[in-house]
Coordinates of C-alpha atoms in Angstrom, one line a residue:
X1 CA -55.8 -10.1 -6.1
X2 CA -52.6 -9.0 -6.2
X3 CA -49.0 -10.8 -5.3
X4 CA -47.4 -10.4 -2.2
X5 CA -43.9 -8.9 -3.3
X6 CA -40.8 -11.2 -2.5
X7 CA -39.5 -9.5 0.7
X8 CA -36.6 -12.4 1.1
X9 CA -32.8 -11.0 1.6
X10 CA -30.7 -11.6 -1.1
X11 CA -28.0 -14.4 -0.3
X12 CA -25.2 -12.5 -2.7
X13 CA -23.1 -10.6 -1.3
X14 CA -22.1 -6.6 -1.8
X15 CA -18.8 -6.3 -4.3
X16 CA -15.3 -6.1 -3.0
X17 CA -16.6 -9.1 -0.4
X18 CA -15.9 -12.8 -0.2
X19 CA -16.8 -16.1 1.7
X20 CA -13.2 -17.8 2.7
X21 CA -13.3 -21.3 2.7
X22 CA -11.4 -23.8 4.7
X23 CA -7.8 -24.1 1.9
X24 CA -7.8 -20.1 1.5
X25 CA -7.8 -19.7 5.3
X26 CA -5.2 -22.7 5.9
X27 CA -2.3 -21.0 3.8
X28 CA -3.4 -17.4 5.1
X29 CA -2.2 -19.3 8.8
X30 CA 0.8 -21.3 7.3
X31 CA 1.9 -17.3 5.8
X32 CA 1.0 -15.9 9.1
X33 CA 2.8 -18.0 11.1
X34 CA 5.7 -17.6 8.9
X35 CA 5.6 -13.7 9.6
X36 CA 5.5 -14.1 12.8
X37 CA 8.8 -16.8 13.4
X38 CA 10.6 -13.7 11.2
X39 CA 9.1 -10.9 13.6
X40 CA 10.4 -13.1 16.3
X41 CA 13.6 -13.1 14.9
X42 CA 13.7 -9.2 14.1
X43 CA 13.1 -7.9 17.1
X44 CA 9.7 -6.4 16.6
X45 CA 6.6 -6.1 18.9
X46 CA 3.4 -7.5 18.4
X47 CA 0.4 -4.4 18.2
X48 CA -2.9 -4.4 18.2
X49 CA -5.1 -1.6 17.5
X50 CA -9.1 -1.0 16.8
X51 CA -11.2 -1.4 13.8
X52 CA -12.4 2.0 14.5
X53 CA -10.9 5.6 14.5
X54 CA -11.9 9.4 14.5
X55 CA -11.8 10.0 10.9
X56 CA -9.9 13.0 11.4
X57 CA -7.2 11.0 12.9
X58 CA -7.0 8.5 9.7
X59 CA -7.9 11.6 7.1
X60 CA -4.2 13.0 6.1
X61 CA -3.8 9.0 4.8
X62 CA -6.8 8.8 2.7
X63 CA -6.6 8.7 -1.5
X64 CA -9.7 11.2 -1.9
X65 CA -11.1 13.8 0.2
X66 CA -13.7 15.4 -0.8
X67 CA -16.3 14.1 1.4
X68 CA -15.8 12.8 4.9
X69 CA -16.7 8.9 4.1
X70 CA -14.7 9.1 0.4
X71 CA -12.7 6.0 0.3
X72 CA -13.9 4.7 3.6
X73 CA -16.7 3.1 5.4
X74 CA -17.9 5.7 8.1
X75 CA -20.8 6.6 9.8
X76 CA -21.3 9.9 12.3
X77 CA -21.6 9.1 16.2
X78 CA -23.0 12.1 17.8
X79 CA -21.2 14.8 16.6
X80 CA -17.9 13.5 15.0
X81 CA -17.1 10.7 12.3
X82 CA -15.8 7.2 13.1
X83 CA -14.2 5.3 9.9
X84 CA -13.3 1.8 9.6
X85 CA -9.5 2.0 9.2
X86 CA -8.1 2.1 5.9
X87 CA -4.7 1.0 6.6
X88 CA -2.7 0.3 9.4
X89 CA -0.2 3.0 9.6
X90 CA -2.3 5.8 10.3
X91 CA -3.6 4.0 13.5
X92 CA -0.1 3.7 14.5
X93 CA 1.1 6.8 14.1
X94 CA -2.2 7.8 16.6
X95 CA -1.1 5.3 18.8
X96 CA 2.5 6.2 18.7
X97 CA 1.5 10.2 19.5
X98 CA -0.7 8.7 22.4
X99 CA 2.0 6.5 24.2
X100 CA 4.9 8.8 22.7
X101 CA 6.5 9.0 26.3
X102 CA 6.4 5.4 26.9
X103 CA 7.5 3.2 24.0
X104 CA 11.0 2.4 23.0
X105 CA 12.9 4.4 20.5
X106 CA 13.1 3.5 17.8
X107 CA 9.6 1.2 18.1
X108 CA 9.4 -1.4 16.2
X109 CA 6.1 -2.7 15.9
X110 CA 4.3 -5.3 13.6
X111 CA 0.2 -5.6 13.3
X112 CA -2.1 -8.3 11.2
X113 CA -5.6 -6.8 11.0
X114 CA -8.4 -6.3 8.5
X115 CA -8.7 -3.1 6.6
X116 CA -11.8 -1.7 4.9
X117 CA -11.5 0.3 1.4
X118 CA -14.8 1.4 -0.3
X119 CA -13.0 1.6 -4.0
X120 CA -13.5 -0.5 -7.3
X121 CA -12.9 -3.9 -6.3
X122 CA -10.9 -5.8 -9.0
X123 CA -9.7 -9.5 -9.2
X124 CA -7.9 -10.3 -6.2
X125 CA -8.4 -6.9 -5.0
X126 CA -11.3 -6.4 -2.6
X127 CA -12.9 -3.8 -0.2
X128 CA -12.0 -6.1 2.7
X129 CA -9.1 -8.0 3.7
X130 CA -6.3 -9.1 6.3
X131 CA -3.1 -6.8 6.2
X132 CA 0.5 -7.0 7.5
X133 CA 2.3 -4.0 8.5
X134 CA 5.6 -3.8 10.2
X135 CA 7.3 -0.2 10.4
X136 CA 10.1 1.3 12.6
X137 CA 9.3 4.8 14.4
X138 CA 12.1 7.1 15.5
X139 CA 15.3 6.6 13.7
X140 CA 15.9 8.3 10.0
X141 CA 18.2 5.4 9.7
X142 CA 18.3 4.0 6.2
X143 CA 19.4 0.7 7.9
X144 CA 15.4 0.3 9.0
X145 CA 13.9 0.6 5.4
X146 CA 16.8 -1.4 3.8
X147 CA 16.1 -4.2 6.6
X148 CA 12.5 -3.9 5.9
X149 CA 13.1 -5.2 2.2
X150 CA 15.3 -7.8 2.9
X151 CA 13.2 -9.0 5.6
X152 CA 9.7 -9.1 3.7
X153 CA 11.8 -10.8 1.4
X154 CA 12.8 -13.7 3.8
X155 CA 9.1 -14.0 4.8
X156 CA 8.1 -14.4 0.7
X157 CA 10.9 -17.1 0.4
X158 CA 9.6 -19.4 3.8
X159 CA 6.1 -19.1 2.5
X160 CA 7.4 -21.3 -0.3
X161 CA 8.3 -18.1 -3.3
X162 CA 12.0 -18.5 -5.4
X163 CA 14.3 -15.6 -6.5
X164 CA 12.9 -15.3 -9.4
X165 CA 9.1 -15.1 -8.6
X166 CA 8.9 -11.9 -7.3
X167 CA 11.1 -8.8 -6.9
X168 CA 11.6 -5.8 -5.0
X169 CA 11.5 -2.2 -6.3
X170 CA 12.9 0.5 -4.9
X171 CA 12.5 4.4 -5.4
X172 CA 12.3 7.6 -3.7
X173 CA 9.9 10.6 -3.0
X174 CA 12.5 12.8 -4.0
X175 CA 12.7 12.2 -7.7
X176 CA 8.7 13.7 -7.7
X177 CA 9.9 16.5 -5.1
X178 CA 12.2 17.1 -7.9
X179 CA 10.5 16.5 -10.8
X180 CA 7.6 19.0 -9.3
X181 CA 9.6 21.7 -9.2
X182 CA 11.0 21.4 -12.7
X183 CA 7.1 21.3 -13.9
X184 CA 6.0 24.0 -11.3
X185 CA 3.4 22.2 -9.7
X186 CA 2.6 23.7 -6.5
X187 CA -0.3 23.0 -5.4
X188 CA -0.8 20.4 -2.9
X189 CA -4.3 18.7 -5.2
X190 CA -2.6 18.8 -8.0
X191 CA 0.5 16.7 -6.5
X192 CA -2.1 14.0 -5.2
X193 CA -3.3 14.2 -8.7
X194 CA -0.5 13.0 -10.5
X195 CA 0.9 11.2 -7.8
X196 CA -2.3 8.8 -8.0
X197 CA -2.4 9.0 -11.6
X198 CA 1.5 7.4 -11.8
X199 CA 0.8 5.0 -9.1
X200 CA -1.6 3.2 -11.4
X201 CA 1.3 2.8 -14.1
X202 CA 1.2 -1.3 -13.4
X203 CA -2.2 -1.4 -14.3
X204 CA -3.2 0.8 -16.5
X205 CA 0.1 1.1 -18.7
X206 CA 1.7 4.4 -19.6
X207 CA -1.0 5.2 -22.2
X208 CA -3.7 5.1 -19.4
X209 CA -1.8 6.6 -17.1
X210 CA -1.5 9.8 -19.6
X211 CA -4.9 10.3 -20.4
X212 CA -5.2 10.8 -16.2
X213 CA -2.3 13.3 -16.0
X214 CA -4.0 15.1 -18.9
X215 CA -7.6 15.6 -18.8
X216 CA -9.2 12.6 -17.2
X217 CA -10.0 8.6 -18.4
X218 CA -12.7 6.8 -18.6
X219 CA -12.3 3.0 -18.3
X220 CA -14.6 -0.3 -19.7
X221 CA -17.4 0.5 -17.8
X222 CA -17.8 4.2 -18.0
X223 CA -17.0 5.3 -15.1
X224 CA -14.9 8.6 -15.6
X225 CA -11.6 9.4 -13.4
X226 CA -11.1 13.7 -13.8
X227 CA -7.6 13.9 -14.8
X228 CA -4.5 16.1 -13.2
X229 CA -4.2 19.0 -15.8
X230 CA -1.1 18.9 -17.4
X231 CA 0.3 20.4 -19.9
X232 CA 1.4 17.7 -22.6
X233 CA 4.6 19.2 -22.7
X234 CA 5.1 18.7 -19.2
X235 CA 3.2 15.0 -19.2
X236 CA 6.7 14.5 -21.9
X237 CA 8.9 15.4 -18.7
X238 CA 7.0 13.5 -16.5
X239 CA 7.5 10.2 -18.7
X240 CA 11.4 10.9 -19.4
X241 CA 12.0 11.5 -15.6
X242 CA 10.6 8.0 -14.4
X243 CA 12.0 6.2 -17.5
X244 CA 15.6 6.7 -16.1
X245 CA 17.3 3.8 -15.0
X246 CA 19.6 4.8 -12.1
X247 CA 19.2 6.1 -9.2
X248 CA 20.4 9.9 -7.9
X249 CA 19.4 10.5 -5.2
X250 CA 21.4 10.2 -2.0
X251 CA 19.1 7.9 0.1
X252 CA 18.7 5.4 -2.5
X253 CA 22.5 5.6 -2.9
X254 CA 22.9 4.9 0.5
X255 CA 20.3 2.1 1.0
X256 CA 21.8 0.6 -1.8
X257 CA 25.5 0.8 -0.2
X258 CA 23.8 -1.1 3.0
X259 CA 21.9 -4.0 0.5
X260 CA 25.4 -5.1 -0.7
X261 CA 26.2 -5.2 3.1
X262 CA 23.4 -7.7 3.4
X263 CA 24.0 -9.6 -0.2
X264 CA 20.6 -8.8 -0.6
X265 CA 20.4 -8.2 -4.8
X266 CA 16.6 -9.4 -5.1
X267 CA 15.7 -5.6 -5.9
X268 CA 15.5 -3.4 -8.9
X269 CA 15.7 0.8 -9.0
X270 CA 12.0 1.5 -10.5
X271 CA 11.8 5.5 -10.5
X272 CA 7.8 4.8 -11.6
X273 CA 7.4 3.3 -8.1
X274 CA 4.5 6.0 -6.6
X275 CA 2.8 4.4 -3.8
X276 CA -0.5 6.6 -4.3
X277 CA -0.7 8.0 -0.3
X278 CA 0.2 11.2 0.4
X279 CA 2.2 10.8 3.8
X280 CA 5.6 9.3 2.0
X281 CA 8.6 12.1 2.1
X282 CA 11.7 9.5 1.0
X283 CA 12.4 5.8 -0.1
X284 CA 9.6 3.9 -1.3
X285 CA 9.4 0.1 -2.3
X286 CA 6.8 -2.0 -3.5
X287 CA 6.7 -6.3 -4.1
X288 CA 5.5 -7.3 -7.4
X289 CA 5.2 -10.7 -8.4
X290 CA 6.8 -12.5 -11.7
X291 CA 4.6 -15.2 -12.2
X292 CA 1.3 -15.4 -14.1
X293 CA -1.7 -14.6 -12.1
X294 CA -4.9 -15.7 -13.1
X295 CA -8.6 -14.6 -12.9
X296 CA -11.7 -16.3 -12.1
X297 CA -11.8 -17.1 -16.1
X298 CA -8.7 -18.0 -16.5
X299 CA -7.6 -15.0 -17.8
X300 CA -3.7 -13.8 -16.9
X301 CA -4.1 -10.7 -15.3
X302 CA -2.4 -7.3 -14.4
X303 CA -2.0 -8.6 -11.1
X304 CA -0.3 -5.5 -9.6
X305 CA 2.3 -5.3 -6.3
X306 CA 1.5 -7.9 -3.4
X307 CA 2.6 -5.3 -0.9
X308 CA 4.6 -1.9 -0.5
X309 CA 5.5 0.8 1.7
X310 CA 8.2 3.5 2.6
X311 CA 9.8 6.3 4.7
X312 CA 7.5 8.9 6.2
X313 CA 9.1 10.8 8.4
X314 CA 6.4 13.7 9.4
X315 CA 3.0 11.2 9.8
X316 CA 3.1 11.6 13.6
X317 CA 3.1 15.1 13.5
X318 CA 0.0 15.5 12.3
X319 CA -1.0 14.5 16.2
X320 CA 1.3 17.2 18.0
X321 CA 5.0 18.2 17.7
X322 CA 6.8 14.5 18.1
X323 CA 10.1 13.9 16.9
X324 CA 9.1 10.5 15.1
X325 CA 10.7 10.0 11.9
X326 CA 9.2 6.3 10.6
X327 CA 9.4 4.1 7.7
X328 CA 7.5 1.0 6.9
X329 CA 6.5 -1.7 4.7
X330 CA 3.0 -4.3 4.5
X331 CA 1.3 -7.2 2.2
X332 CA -2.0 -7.5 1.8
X333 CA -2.0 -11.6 2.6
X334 CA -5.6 -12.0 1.0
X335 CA -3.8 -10.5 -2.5
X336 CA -0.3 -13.2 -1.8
X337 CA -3.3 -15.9 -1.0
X338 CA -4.8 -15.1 -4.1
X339 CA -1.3 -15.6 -5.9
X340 CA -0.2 -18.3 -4.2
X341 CA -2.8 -20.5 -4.1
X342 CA -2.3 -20.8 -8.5
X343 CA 1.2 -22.1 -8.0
X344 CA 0.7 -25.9 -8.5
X345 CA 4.1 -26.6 -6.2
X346 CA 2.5 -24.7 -3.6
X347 CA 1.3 -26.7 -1.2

């Protein structure tokens, strides 16, 4: 006689996912509230948009693209793809070509939603969590992304962060624009290549981050990443060029003219800031912490940046011809959680 075979579901759940519990979610609404009192104050509007898009509309913003569904969740309805959103900003910029007409110029807008990844999850890094975004669309202004730093700055520092526990870096597109040229890279996969291989600099050091410009890596577990191709020679430039330590190019220089305007000095000029998406054409900035994060173990951690973001001045077009020049910045509040929640002061 045999055994009937355990048919039960399994009560773990799938990697990159977590229960919340009452503390976690109680400081994600103290930090939410907080952003909101500063959106209040800075003038921006509130937007909501669905969970759900056309994955052609959210596909110039994904990592990978070889297949439809790389990097996303996504199923096929009927005859076209639907994704869950992978970050906020490609749903605006489809929102912003939709009610072009309409909305104010420039729009500033702020969103607090859930975004789905389907990559390697990683201690406090996970395939689902709550995001805030707030961007300004329709002014090349280098006022907007300087106020964008000082103001996610004001939000760390009510949700109970010093000076000196986290920092603001600062770089530009144009030093790779630049840098591509002088290494004749031309080809629009190769770019992504690199520019996803430098972007995991924090994490995987430089020596890591060489084996993926060269021929490819393979981390702890096996899994192999194919590498961009370069020549060594050229990886050599590529090091040298973000090892430099001021900044030359003329929208840096100018957003740095308008922090002293502010007294805003919380930032450093990091030319090995990436940001690993494709859409950014100018300054970029990314929010690192400077205090020890620890894992599940008790382990310190490369904990990596809380948050990020940048100019990108031609994601709209992708919709039509709109004269929408837009830059942006967002924190992924389950990662500052995460971090926050091992500061004993913190309460």
């Amino acid at each position: 006689m045999t055994k009937e075979k355990n048919n039960k579901p399994s009560k773990e759940l799938p990697l990159g996912f977590v229960d919340r519990q009452e503390k976690e979610l109680l400081v994600r609404d103290f930090i939410i509230s907080n952003i909101k009192e500063v959106m209040i104050k800075y003038g921006f509007q509130y937007l909501e948009t669905p969970s759900f898009e056309y994955s052609d509309s959210i596909g110039k913003c994904l990592p990978d693209m070889d297949r439809p569904d790389e990097g996303v969740f996504s199923f096929q309805d009927e005859n076209k793809w639907l994704s869950l959103r992978y970050d906020l900003t490609a749903p605006l910029a489809r929102y912003v070509a939709k009610n072009y007409l309409e909305i104010p110029k420039p729009f500033k807008r702020y969103q607090l939603g859930t975004v789905w990844r389907n990559e390697k999850p990683g201690p406090g890094r996970f395939r689902e969590f709550l995001q805030f975004d707030a961007d300004f669309v329709g002014t090349k202004s280098l006022q907007a992304d300087a106020e964008l730093c000082v103001m996610i700055s004001e939000i760390l520092e009510k949700c109970g962060l010093s000076k000196d526990e986290y920092i603001v870096k600062i770089s530009s597109r144009k030093i790779t624009e630049e840098l591509f040229k002088k290494i004749k890279i031309d080809t629009n996969d190769q770019k992504l290549s690199v520019l996803r291989a430098l972007d995991k600099i924090d994490r995987l050091s430089w020596n890591g981050v060489k084996e993926l410009l060269g021929e490819g890596r393979k981390d702890k577990s096996g899994d192999f990443t194919k590498g961009a191709n370069l020549k060594q020679e050229d990886i050599k430039k590529v090091e040298e060029t973000l090892k430099k330590n001021s900044p030359e190019t003329e929208d840096l220089v100018e957003i740095l003219k308008i922090f002293k305007d502010y007294n805003f000095d919380n930032f450093e000029f990091d030319p090995s800031v990436i940001r690993g998406l494709e859409y950014y054409t100018g300054a970029i900035f990314e929010v690192n912490l400077k205090f020890d994060v620890k894992n599940n173990k008790g382990q310190v951690i490369q904990f990596g940046s809380i948050g990020g973001g940048g100019r990108y001045d031609n994601l709209v077009n992708n919709f039509g011809n709109y004269d929408a020049p837009a830059t942006g910045i967002s924190i992924g509040l389950d990662r500052l959680v995460y971090a926050l929640m091992q500061k004993e002061e913190f309460k």
